[in-house]
mmCIF file of C-alpha atoms in Angstrom:
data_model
loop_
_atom_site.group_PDB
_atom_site.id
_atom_site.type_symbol
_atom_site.label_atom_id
_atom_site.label_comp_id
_atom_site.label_asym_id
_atom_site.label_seq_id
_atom_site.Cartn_x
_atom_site.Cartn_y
_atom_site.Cartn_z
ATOM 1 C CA UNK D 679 -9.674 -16.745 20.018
ATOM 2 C CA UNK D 680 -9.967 -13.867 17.528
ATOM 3 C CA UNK D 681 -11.922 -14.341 14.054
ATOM 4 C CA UNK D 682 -10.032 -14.164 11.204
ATOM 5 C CA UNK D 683 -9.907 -10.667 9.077
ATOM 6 C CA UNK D 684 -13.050 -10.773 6.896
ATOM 7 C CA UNK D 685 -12.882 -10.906 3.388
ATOM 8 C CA UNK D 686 -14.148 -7.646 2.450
ATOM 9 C CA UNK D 687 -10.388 -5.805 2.561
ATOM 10 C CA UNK D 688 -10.104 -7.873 -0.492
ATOM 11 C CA UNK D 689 -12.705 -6.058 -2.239
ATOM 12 C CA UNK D 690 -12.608 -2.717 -0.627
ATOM 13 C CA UNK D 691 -8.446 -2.739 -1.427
ATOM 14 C CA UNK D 692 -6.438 -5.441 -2.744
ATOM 15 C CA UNK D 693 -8.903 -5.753 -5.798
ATOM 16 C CA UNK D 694 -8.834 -2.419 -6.495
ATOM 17 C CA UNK D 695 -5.142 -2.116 -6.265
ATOM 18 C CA UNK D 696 -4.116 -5.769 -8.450
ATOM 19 C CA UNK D 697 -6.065 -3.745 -10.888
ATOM 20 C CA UNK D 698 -4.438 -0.292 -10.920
ATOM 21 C CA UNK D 699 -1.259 -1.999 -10.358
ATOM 22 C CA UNK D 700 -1.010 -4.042 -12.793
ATOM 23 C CA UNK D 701 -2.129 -1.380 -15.813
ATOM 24 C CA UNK D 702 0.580 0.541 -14.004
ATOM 25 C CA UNK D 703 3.577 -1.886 -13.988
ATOM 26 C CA UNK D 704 2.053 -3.726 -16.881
ATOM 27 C CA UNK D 705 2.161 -0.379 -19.104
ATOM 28 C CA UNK D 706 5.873 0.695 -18.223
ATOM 29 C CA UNK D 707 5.224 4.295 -19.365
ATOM 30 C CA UNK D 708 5.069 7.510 -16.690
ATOM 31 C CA UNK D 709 1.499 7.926 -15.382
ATOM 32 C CA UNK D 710 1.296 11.491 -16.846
ATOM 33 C CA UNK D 711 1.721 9.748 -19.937
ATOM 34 C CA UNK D 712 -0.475 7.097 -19.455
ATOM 35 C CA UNK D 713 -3.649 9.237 -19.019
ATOM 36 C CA UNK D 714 -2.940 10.622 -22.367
ATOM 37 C CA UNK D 715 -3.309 6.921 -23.758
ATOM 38 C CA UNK D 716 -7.148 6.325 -24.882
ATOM 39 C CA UNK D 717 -6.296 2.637 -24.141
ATOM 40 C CA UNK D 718 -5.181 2.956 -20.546
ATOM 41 C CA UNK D 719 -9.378 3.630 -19.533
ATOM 42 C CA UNK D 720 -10.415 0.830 -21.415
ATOM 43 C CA UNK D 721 -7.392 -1.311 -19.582
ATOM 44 C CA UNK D 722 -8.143 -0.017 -16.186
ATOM 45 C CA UNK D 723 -12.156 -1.226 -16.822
ATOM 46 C CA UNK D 724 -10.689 -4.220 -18.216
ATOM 47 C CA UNK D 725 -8.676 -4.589 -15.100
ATOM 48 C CA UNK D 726 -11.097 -4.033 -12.857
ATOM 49 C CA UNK D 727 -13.629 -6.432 -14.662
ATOM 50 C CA UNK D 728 -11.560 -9.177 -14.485
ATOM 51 C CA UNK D 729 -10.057 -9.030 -10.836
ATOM 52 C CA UNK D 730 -13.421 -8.740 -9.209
ATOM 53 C CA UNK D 731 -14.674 -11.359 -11.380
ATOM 54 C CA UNK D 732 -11.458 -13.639 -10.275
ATOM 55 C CA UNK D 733 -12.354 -12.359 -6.967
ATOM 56 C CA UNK D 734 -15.915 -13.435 -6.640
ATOM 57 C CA UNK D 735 -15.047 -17.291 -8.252
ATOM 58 C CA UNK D 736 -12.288 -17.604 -5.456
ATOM 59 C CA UNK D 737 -15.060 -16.628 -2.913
ATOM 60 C CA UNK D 738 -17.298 -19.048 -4.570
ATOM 61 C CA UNK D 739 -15.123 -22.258 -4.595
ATOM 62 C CA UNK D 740 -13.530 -21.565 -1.045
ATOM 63 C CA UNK D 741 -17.239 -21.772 0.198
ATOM 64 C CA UNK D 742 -17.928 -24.464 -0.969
ATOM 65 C CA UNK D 743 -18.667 -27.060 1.210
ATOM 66 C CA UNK D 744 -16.525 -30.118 2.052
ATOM 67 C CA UNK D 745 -17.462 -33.434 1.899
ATOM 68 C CA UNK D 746 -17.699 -35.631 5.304
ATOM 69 C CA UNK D 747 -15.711 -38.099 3.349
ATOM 70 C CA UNK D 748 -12.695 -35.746 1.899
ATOM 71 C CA UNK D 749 -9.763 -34.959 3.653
ATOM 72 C CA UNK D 750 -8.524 -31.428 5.061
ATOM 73 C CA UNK D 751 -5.589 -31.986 2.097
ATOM 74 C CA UNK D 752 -7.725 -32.898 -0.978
ATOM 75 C CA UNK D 753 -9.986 -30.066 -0.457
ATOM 76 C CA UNK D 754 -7.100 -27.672 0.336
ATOM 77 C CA UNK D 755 -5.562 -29.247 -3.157
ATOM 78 C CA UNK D 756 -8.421 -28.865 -5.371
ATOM 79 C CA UNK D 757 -9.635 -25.571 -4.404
ATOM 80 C CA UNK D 758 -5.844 -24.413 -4.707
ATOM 81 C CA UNK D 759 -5.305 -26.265 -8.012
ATOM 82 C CA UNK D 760 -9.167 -24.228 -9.204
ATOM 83 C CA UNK D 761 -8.487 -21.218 -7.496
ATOM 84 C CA UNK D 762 -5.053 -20.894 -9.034
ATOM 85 C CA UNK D 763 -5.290 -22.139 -12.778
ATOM 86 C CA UNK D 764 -9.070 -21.039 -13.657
ATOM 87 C CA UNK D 765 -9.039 -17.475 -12.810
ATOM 88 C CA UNK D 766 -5.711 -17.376 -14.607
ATOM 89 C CA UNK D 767 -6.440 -18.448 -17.274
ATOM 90 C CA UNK D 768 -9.522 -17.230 -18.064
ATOM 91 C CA UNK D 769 -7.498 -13.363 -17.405
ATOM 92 C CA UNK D 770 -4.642 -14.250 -19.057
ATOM 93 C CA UNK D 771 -7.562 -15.778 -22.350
ATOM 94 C CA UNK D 772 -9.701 -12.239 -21.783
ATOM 95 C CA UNK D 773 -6.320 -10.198 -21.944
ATOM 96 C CA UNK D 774 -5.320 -11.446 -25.239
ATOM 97 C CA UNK D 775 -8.092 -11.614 -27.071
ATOM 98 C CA UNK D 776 -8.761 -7.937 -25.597
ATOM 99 C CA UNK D 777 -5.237 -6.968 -26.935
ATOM 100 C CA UNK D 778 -5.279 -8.789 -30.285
ATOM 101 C CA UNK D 779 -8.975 -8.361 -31.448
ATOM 102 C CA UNK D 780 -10.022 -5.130 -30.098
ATOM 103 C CA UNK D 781 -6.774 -3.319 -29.869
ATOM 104 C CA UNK D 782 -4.740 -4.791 -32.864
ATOM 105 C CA UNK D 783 -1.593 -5.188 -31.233
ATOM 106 C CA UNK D 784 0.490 -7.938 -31.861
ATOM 107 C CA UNK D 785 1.233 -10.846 -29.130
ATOM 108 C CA UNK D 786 4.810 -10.518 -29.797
ATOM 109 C CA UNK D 787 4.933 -6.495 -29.077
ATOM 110 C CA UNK D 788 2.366 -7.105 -26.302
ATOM 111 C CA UNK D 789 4.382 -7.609 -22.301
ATOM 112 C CA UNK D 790 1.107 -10.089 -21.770
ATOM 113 C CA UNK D 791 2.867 -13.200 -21.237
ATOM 114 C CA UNK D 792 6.349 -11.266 -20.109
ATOM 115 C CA UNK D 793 5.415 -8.826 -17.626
ATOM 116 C CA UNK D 794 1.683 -9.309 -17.137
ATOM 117 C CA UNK D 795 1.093 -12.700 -16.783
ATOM 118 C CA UNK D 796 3.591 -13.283 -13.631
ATOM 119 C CA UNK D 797 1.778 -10.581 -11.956
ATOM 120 C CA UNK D 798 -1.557 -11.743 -12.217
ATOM 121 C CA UNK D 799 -1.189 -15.504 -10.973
ATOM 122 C CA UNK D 800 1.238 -14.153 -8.057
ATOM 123 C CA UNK D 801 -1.930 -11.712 -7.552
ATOM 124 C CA UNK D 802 -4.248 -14.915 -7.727
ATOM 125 C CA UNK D 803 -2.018 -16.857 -5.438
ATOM 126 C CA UNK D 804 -2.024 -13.575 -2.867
ATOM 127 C CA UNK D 805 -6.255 -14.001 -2.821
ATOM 128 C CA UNK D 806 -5.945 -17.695 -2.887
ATOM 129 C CA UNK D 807 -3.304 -17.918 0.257
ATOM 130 C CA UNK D 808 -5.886 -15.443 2.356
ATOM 131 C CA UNK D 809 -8.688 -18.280 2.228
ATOM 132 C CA UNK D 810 -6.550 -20.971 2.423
ATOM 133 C CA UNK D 811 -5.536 -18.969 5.687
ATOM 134 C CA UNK D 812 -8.940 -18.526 6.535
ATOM 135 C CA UNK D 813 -10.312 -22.409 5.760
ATOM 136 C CA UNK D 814 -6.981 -23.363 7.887
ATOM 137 C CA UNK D 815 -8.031 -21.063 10.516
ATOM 138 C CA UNK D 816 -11.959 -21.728 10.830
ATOM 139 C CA UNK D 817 -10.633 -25.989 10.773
ATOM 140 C CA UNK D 818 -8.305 -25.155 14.227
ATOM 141 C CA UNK D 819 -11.398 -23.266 15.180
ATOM 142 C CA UNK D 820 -13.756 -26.366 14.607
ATOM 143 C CA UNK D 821 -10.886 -28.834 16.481
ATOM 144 C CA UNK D 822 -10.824 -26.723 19.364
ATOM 145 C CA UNK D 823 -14.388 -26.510 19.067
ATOM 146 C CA UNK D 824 -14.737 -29.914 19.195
ATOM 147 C CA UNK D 825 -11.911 -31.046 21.739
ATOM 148 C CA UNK D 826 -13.624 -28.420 24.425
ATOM 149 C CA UNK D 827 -16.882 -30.089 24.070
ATOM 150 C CA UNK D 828 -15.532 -33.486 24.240
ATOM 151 C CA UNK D 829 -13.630 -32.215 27.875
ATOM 152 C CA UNK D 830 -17.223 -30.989 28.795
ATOM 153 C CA UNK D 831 -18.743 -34.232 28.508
ATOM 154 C CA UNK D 832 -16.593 -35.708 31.355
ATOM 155 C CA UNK D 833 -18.608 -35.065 34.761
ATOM 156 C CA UNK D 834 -17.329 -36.091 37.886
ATOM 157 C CA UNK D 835 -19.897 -37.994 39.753
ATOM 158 C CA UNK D 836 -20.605 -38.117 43.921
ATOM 159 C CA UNK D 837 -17.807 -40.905 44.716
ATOM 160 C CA UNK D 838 -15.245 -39.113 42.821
ATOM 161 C CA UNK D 839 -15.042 -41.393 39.993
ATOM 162 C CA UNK D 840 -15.220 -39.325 36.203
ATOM 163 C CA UNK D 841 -18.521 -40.920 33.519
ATOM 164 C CA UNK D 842 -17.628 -40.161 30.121
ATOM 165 C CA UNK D 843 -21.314 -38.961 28.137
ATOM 166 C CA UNK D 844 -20.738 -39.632 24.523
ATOM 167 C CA UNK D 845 -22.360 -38.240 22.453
ATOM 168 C CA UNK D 846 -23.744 -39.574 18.572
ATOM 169 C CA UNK D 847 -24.109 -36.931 16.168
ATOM 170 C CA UNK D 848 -26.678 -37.635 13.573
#
């Protein structure tokens, strides 16, 4: 069974690109016109702050480690529901007090909660649905894991007849 894609195409690309993309559809001007904006540096740092920040709390919870105790689903749940509403809010907080205090521009001329907003939690949800992929994946992993060494523990003895071992894990 193959591993599953590591984690680092997140930060080598999709990071990179949430954040030029979104400065880029976020903006709606022409990029030639865009690098004439003083603004657009200070959004692409902003950008770039924020998604690898969002990016390095989603690593954080989805390594966290599960209890013996919790269900597969309650886990799954609560780092979804933290994964999901955290990071965007804290962006969506960061972006408006970036755009009303250090920028002066109004909320209601701003495309924060129109245009930007969508994109970053359907951004979030992108990160969050590759280690939900990859918690799904390692589980099967463990299962199979698990059911092979539980086969291996059957031995056949001289007459033929099969002794189960069992095993008690401490």
């Amino acid at each position: 069974m193959k591993d599953f894609p590591s984690e680092k195409w997140l930060f080598w690309i999709y990071y990179p690109l949430v954040s030029i993309g979104i400065n880029l559809i976020g903006q709606g001007n022409s990029f030639s016109g865009l690098v004439q904006i003083p603004s657009f540096y200070t959004d692409l740092i902003l950008a770039f702050v924020l998604s690898f920040l969002a990016g390095y709390y989603l690593r954080f919870i989805w390594r966290l480690p599960q209890y013996p105790t919790q269900a597969n689903s309650k886990y799954v749940k609560e780092r979804l529901l933290w994964g999901l509403l955290l990071p965007f809010a804290v962006c969506v907080s960061v972006e408006v007090i970036y755009l009303v205090w250090l920028l002066d521009i109004p909320l209601d001329k701003s495309p924060v909660f129109v245009l930007d907003s969508p994109l970053m939690f359907i951004f979030i949800l992108i990160a969050n649905l590759f280690y939900l992929g990859r918690f799904l994946f390692e589980n099967q992993k463990k299962i199979i894991d698990a059911k092979s060494a539980e086969i291996k523990s059957i031995k056949a003895s001289k007459n033929g007849e099969f002794i189960t071992v069992a095993q008690t894990n401490k």
